[in-house]
PDB file of C-alpha atoms and ligand atoms in Angstrom:
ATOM      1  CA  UNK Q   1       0.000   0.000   0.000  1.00  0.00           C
ATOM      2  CA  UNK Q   2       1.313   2.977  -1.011  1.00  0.00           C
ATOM      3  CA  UNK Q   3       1.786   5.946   1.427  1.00  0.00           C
ATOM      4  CA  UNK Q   4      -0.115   9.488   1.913  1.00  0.00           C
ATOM      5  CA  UNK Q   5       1.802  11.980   3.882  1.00  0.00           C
ATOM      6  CA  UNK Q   6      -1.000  15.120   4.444  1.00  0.00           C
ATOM      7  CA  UNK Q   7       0.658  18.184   5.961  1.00  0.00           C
ATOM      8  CA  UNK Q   8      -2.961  20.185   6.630  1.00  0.00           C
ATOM      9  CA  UNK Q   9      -2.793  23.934   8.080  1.00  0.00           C
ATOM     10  CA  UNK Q  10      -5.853  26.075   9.225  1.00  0.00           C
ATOM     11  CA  UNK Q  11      -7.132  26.642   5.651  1.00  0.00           C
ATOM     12  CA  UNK Q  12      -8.513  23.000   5.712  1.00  0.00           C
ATOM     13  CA  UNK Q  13     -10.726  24.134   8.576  1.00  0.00           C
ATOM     14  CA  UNK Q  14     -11.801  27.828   7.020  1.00  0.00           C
ATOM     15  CA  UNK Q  15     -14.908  25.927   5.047  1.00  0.00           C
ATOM     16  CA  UNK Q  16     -15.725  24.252   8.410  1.00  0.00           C
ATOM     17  CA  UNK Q  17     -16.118  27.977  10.290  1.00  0.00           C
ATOM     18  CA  UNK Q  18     -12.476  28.504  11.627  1.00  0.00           C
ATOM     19  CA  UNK Q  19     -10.934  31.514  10.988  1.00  0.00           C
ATOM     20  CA  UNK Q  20      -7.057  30.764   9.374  1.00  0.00           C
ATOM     21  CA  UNK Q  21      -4.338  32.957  11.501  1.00  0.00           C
ATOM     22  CA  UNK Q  22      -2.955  34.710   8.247  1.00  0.00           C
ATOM     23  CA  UNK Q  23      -5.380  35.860   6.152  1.00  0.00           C
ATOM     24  CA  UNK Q  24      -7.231  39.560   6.358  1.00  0.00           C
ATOM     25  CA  UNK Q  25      -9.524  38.902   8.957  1.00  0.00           C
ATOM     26  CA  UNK Q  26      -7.623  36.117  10.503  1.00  0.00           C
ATOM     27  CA  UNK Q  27      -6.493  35.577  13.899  1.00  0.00           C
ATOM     28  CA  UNK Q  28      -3.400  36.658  13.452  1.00  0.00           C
ATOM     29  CA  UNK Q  29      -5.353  40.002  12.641  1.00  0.00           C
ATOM     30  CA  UNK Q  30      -7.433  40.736  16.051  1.00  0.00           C
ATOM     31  CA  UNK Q  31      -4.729  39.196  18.153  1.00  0.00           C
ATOM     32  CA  UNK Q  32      -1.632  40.130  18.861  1.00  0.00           C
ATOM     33  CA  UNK Q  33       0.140  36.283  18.645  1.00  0.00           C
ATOM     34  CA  UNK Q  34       3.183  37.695  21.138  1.00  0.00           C
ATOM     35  CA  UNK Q  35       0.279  38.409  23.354  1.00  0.00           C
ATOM     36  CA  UNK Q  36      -1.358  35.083  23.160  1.00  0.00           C
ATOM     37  CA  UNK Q  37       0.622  32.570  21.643  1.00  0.00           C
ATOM     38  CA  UNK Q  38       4.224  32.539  23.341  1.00  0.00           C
ATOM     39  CA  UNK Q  39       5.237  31.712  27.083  1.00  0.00           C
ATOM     40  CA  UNK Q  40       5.715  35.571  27.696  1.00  0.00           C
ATOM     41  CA  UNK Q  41       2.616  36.159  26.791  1.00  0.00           C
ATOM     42  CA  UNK Q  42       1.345  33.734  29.616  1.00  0.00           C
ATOM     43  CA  UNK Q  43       3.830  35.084  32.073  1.00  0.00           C
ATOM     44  CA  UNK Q  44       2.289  38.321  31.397  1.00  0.00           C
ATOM     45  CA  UNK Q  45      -1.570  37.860  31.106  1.00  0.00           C
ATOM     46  CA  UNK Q  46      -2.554  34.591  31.821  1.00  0.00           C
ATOM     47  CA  UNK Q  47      -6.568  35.417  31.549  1.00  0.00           C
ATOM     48  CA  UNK Q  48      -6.137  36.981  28.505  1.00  0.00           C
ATOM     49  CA  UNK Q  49      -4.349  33.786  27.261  1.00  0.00           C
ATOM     50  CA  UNK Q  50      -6.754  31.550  28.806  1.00  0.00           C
ATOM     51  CA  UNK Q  51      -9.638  33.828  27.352  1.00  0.00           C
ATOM     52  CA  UNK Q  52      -8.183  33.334  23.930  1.00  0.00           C
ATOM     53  CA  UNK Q  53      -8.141  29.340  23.997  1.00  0.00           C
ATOM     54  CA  UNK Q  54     -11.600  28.915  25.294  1.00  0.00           C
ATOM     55  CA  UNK Q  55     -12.990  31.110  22.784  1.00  0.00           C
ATOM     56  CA  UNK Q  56     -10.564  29.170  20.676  1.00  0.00           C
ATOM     57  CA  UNK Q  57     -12.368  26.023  21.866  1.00  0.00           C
ATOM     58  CA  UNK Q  58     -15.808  26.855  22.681  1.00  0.00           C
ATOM     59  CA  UNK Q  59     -16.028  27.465  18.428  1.00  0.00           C
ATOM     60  CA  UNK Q  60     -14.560  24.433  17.911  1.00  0.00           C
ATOM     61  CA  UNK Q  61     -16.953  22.594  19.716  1.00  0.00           C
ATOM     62  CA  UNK Q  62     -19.844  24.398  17.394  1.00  0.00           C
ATOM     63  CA  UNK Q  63     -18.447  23.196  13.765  1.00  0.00           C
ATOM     64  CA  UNK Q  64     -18.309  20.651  12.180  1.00  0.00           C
ATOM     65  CA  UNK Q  65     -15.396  18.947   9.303  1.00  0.00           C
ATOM     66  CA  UNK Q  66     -16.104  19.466   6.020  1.00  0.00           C
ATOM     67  CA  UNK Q  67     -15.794  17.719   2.694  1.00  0.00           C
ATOM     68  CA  UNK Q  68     -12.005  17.622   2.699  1.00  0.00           C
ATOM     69  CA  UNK Q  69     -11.595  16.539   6.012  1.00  0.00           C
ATOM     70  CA  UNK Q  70     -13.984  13.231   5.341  1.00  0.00           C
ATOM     71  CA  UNK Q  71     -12.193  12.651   1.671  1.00  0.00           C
ATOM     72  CA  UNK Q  72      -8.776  13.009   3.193  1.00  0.00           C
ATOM     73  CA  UNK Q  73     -10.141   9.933   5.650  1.00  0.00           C
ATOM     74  CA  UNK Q  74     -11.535   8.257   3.010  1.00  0.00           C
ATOM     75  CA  UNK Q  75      -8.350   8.013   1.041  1.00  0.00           C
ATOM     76  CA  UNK Q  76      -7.576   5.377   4.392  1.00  0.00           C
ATOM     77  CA  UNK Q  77      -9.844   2.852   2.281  1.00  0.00           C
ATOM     78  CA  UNK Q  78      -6.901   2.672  -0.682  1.00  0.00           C
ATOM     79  CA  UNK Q  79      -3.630   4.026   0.842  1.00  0.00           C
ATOM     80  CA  UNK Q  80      -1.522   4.143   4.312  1.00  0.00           C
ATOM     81  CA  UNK Q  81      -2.552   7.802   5.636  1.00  0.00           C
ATOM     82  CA  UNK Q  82      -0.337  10.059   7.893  1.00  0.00           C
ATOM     83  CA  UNK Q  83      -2.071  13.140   8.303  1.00  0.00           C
ATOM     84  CA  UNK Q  84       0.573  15.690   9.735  1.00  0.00           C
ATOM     85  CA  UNK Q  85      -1.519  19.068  11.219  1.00  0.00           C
ATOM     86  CA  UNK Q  86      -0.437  22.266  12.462  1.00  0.00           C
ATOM     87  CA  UNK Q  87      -4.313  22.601  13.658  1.00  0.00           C
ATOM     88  CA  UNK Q  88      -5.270  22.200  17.145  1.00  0.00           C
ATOM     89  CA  UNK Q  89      -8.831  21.453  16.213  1.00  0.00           C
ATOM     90  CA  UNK Q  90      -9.842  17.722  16.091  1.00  0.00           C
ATOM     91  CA  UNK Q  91     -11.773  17.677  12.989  1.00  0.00           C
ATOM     92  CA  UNK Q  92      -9.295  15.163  10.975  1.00  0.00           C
ATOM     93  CA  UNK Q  93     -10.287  13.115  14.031  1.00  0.00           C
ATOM     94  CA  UNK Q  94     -14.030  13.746  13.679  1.00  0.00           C
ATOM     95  CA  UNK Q  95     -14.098  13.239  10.064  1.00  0.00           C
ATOM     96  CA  UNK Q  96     -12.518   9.769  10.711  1.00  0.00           C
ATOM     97  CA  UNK Q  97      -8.857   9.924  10.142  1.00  0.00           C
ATOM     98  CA  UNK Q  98      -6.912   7.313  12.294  1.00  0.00           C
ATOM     99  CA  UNK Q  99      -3.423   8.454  12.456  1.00  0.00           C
ATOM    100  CA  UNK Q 100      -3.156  12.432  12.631  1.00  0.00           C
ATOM    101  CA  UNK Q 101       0.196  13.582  14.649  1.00  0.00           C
ATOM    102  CA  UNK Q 102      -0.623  16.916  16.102  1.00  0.00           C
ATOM    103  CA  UNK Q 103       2.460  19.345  15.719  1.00  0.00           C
ATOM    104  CA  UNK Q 104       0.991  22.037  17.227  1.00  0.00           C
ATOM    105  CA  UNK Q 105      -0.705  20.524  20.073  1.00  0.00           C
ATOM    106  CA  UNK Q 106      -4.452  20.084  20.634  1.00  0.00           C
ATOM    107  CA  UNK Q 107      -7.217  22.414  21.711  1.00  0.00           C
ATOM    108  CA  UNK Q 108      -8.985  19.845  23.668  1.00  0.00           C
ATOM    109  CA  UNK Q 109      -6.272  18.690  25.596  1.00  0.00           C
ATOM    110  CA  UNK Q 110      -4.484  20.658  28.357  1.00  0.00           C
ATOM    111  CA  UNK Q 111      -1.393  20.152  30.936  1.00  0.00           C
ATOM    112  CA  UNK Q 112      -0.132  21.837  34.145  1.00  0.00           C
ATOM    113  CA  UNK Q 113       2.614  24.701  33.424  1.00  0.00           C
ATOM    114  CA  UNK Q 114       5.865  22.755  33.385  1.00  0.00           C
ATOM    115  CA  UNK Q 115       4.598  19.253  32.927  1.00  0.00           C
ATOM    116  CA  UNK Q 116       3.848  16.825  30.064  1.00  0.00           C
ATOM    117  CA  UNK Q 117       1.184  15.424  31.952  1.00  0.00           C
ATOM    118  CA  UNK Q 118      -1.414  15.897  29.212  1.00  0.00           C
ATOM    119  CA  UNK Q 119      -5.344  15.590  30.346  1.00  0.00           C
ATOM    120  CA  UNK Q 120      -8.589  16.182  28.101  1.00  0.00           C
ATOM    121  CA  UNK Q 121      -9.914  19.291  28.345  1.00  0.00           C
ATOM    122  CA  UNK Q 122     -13.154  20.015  26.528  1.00  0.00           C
ATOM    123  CA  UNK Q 123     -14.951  23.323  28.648  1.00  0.00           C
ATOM    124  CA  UNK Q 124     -13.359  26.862  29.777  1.00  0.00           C
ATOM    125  CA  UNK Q 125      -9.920  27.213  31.261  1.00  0.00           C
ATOM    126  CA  UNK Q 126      -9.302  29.549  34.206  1.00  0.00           C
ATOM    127  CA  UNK Q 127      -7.216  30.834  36.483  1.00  0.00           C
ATOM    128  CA  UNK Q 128      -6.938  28.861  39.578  1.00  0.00           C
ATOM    129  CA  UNK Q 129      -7.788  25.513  37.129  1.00  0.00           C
ATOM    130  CA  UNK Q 130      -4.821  23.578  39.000  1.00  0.00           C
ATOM    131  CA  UNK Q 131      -3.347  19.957  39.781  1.00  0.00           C
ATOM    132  CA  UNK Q 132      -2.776  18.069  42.525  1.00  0.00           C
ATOM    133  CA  UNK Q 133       0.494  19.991  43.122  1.00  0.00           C
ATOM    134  CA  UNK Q 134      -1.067  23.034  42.698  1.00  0.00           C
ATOM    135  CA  UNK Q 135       0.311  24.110  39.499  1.00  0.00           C
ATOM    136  CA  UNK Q 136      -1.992  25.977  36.702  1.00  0.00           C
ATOM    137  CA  UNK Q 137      -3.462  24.069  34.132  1.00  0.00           C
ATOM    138  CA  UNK Q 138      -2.778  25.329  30.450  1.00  0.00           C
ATOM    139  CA  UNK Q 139      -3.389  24.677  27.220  1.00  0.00           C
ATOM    140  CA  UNK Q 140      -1.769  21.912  25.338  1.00  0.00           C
ATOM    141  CA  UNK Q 141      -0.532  24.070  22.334  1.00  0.00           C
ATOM    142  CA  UNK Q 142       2.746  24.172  21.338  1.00  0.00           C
ATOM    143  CA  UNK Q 143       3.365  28.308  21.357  1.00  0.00           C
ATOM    144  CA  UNK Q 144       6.150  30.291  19.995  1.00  0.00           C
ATOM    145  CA  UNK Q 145       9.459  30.080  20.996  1.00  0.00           C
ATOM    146  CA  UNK Q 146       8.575  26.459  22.378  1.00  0.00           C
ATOM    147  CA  UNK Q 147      10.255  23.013  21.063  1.00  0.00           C
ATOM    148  CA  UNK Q 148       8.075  21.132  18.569  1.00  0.00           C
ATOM    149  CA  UNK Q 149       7.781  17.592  20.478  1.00  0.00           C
ATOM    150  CA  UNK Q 150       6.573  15.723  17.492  1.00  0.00           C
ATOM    151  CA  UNK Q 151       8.661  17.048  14.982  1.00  0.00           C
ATOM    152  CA  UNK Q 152      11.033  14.299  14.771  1.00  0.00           C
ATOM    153  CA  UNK Q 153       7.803  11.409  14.363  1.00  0.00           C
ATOM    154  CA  UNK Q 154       6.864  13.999  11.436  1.00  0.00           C
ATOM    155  CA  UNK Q 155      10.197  13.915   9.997  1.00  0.00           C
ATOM    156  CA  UNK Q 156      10.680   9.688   9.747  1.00  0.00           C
ATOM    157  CA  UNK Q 157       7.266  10.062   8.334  1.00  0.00           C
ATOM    158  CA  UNK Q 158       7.557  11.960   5.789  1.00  0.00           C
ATOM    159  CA  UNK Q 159      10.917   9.975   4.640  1.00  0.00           C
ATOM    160  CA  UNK Q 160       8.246   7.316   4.054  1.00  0.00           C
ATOM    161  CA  UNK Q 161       6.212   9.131   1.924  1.00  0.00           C
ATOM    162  CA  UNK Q 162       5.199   7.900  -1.573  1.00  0.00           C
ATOM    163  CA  UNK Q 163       2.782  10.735  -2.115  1.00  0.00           C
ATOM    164  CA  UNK Q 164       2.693  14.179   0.376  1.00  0.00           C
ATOM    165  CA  UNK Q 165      -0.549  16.593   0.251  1.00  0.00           C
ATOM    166  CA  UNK Q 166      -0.066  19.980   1.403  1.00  0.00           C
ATOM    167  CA  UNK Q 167      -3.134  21.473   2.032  1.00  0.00           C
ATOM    168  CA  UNK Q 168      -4.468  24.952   3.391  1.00  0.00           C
ATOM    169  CA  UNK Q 169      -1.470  26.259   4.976  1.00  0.00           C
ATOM    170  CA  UNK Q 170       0.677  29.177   4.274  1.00  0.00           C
ATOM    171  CA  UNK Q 171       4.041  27.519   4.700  1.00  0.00           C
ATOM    172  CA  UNK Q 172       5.440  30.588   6.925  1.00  0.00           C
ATOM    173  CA  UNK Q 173       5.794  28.502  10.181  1.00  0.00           C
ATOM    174  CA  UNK Q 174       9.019  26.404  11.181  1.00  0.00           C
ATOM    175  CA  UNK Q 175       9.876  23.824  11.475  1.00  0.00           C
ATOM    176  CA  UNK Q 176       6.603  22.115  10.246  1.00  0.00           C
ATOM    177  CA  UNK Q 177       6.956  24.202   6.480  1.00  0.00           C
ATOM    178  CA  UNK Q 178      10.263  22.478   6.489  1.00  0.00           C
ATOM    179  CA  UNK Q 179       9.227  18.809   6.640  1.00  0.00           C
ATOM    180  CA  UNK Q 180       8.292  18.562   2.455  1.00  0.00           C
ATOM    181  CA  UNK Q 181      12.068  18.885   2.321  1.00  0.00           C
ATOM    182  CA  UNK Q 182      12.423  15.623   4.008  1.00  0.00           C
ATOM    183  CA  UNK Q 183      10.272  12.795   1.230  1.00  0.00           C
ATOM    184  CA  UNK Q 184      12.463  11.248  -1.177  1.00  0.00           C
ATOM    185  CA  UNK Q 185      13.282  13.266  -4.278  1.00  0.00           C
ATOM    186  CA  UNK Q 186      11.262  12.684  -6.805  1.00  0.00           C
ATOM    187  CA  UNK Q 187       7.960  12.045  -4.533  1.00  0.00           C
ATOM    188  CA  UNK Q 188       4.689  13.606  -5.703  1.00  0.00           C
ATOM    189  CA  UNK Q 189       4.065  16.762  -4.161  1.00  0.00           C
ATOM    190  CA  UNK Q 190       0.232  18.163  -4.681  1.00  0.00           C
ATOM    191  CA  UNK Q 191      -0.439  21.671  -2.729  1.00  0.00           C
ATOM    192  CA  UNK Q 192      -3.639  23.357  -2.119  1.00  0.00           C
ATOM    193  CA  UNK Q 193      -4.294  26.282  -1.310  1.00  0.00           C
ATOM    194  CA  UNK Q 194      -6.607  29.451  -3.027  1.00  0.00           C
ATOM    195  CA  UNK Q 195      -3.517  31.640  -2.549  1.00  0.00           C
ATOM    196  CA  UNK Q 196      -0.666  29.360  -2.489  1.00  0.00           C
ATOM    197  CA  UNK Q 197       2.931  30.178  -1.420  1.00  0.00           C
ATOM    198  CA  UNK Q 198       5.722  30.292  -3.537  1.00  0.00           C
ATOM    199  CA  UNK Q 199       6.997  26.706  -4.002  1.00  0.00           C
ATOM    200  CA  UNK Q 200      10.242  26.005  -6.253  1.00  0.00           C
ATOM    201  CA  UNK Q 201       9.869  22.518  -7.068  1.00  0.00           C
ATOM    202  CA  UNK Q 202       9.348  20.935  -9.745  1.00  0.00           C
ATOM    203  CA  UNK Q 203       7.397  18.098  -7.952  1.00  0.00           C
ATOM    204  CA  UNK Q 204       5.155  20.256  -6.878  1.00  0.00           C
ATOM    205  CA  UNK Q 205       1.609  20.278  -8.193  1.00  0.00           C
ATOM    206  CA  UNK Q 206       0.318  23.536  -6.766  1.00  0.00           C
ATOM    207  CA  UNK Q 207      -4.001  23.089  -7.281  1.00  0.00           C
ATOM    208  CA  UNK Q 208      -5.090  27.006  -6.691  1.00  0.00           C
ATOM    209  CA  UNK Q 209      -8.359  25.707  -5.017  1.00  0.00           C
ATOM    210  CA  UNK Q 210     -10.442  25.524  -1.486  1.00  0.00           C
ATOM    211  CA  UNK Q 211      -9.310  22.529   0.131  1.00  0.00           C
ATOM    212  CA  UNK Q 212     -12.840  20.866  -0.332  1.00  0.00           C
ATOM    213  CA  UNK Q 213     -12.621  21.461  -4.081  1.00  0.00           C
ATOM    214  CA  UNK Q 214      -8.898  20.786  -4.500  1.00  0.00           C
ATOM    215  CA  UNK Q 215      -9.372  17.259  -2.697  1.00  0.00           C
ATOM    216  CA  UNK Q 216     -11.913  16.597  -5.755  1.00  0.00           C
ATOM    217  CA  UNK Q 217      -9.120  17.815  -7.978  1.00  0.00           C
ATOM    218  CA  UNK Q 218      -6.147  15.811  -6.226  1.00  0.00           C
ATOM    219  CA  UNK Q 219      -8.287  12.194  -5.935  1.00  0.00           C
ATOM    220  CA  UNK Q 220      -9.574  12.455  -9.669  1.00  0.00           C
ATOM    221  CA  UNK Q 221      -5.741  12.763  -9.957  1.00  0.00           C
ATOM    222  CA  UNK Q 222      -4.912  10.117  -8.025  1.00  0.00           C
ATOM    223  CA  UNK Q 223      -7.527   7.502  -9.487  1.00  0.00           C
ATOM    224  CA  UNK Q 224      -6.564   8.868 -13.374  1.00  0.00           C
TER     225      UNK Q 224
HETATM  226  P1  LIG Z 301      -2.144  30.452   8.008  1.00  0.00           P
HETATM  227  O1  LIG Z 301      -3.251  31.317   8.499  1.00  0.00           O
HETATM  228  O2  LIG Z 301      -0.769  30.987   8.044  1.00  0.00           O
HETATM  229  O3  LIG Z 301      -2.434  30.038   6.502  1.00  0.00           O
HETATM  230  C1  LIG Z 301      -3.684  29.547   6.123  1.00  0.00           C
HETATM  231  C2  LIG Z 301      -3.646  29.160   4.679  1.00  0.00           C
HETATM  232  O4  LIG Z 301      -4.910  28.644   4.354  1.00  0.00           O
HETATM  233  C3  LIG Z 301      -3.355  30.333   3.718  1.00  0.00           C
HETATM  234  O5  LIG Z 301      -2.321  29.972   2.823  1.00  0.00           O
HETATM  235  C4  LIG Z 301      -4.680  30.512   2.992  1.00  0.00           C
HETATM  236  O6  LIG Z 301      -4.522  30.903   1.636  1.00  0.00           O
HETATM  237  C5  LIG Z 301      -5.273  29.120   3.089  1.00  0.00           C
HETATM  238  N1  LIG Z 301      -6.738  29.038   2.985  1.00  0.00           N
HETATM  239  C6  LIG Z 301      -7.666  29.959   3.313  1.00  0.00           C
HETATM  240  N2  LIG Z 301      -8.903  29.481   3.067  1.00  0.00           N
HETATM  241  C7  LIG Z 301      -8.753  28.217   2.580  1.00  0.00           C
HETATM  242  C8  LIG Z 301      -9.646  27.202   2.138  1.00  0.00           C
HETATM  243  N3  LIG Z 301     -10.965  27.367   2.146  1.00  0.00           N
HETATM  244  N4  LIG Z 301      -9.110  26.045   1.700  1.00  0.00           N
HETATM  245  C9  LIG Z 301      -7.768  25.846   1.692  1.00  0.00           C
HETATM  246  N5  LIG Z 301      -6.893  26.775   2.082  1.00  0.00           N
HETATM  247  C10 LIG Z 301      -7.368  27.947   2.530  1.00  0.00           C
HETATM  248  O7  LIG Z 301      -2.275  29.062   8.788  1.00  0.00           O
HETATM  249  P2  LIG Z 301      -1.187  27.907   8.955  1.00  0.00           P
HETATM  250  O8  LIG Z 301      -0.323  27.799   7.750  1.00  0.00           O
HETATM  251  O9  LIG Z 301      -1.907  26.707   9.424  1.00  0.00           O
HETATM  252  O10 LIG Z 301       0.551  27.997  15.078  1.00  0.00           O
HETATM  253  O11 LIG Z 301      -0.338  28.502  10.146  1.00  0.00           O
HETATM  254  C11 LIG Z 301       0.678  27.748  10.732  1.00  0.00           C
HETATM  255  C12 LIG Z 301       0.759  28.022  12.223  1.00  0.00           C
HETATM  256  O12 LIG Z 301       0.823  29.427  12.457  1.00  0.00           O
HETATM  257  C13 LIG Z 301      -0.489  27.603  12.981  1.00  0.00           C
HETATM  258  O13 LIG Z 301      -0.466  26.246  13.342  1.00  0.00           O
HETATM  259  C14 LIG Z 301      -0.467  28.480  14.191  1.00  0.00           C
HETATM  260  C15 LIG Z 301      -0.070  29.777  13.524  1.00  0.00           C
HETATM  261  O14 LIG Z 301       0.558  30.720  14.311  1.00  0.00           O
HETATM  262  C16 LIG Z 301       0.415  28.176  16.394  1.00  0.00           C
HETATM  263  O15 LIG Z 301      -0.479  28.816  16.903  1.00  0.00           O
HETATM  264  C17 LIG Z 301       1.484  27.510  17.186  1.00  0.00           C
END
């Protein structure tokens, strides 16, 4: 069976209801991510972090996937799948994808400060939310200027890979926009995305679509 490698960023979730972080209007726009998305930012304002992720959460608990989620799944029926996300939602998961490595950590999940003790977390964070030792419960999301824990996993993986889909991400973020350097030269490389990033490789297929349309475009590919 030949192997899928999906790397999927927030633009497979904007036809589900989830804003992406980069485009006008996106998260990136309203928030200020040194604010909400580093340790500083924590140090500093903890409510305002906490605020963030259980708005962050309470939406996620209100959509639903969408067509490219459940045809990304789907291709499980034919092919070895690794999906590879930089989303924190769970809608891979929902749609029915089995083996989704989450490098950005997971909204519904959550861990004291300074621990890897990971619990599920599915209602509002606050202040005082503590463990057993006392220490403040925060979300499980990997944040700037903090090590990527799976990125090694995603690296053997994609050394594996017979086919990689890259799909509804802008490609600015490190390590994960690195990882398509890592399949064997000469693998199939299909990329979709309405407003696509520069790519320079030949192997690249870049499909200029919404991820629900460009998963039509990539399977009719696949099966031709
Ligand atoms: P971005 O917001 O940077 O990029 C989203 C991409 O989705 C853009 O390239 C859009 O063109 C594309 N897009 C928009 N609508 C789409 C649609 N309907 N179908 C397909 N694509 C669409 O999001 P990411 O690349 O995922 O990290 O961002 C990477 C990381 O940066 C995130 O995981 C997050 C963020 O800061 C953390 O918070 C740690």
């Amino acid at each position: 069976m030949k192997h899928i490698v999906v790397l999927s960023g927030a633009g497979v979730s904007a036809e589900s209801g989830l804003k992406t972080f980069r485009d006008a209007d996106g998260l990136w726009e309203g928030h200020d991510v040194m604010e909400v998305a580093t340790p500083e930012g924590f140090a500093k304002n903890p409510e305002l972090v906490l605020n963030f992720y259980n708005e962050r959460r309470k939406q996620l608990l209100e959509v639903k996937p969408n067509s490219a989620h459940y045809d990304l799944a789907a291709l499980e029926k034919d092919y070895k799948v690794t999906i590879i996300t930089q989303n924190v939602d769970d809608l891979h998961e929902r749609a029915g994808s089995t083996n989704v490595i989450h490098l950005h950590g997971e909204l519904l999940k959550a861990r004291p400060v300074n621990s890897n003790n990971i619990i599920l977390w599915n209602t509002d964070m606050k202040l005082g939310d503590v463990d057993e030792k006392g220490r403040q419960i925060r979300p499980h999301i990997v944040w700037f200027g903090e090590a990527v824990p799976m990125i090694d996993l995603a690296v053997d993986v994609c050394k594996t890979a017979d086919i990689l889909i890259i799909i509804g991400t802008s490609m600015q973020v490190y390590p994960a926009a690195g990882l398509k350097d890592y399949v064997k030269k000469g693998t199939p490389i299909f990329y979709i995305d309405p407003n696509p990033a520069d790519i320079h490789d030949k192997h690249v297929k870049t499909i200029k679509e919404k991820a629900s349309s460009g998963m039509k475009t990539v399977i009719k590919d696949l099966t031709s």
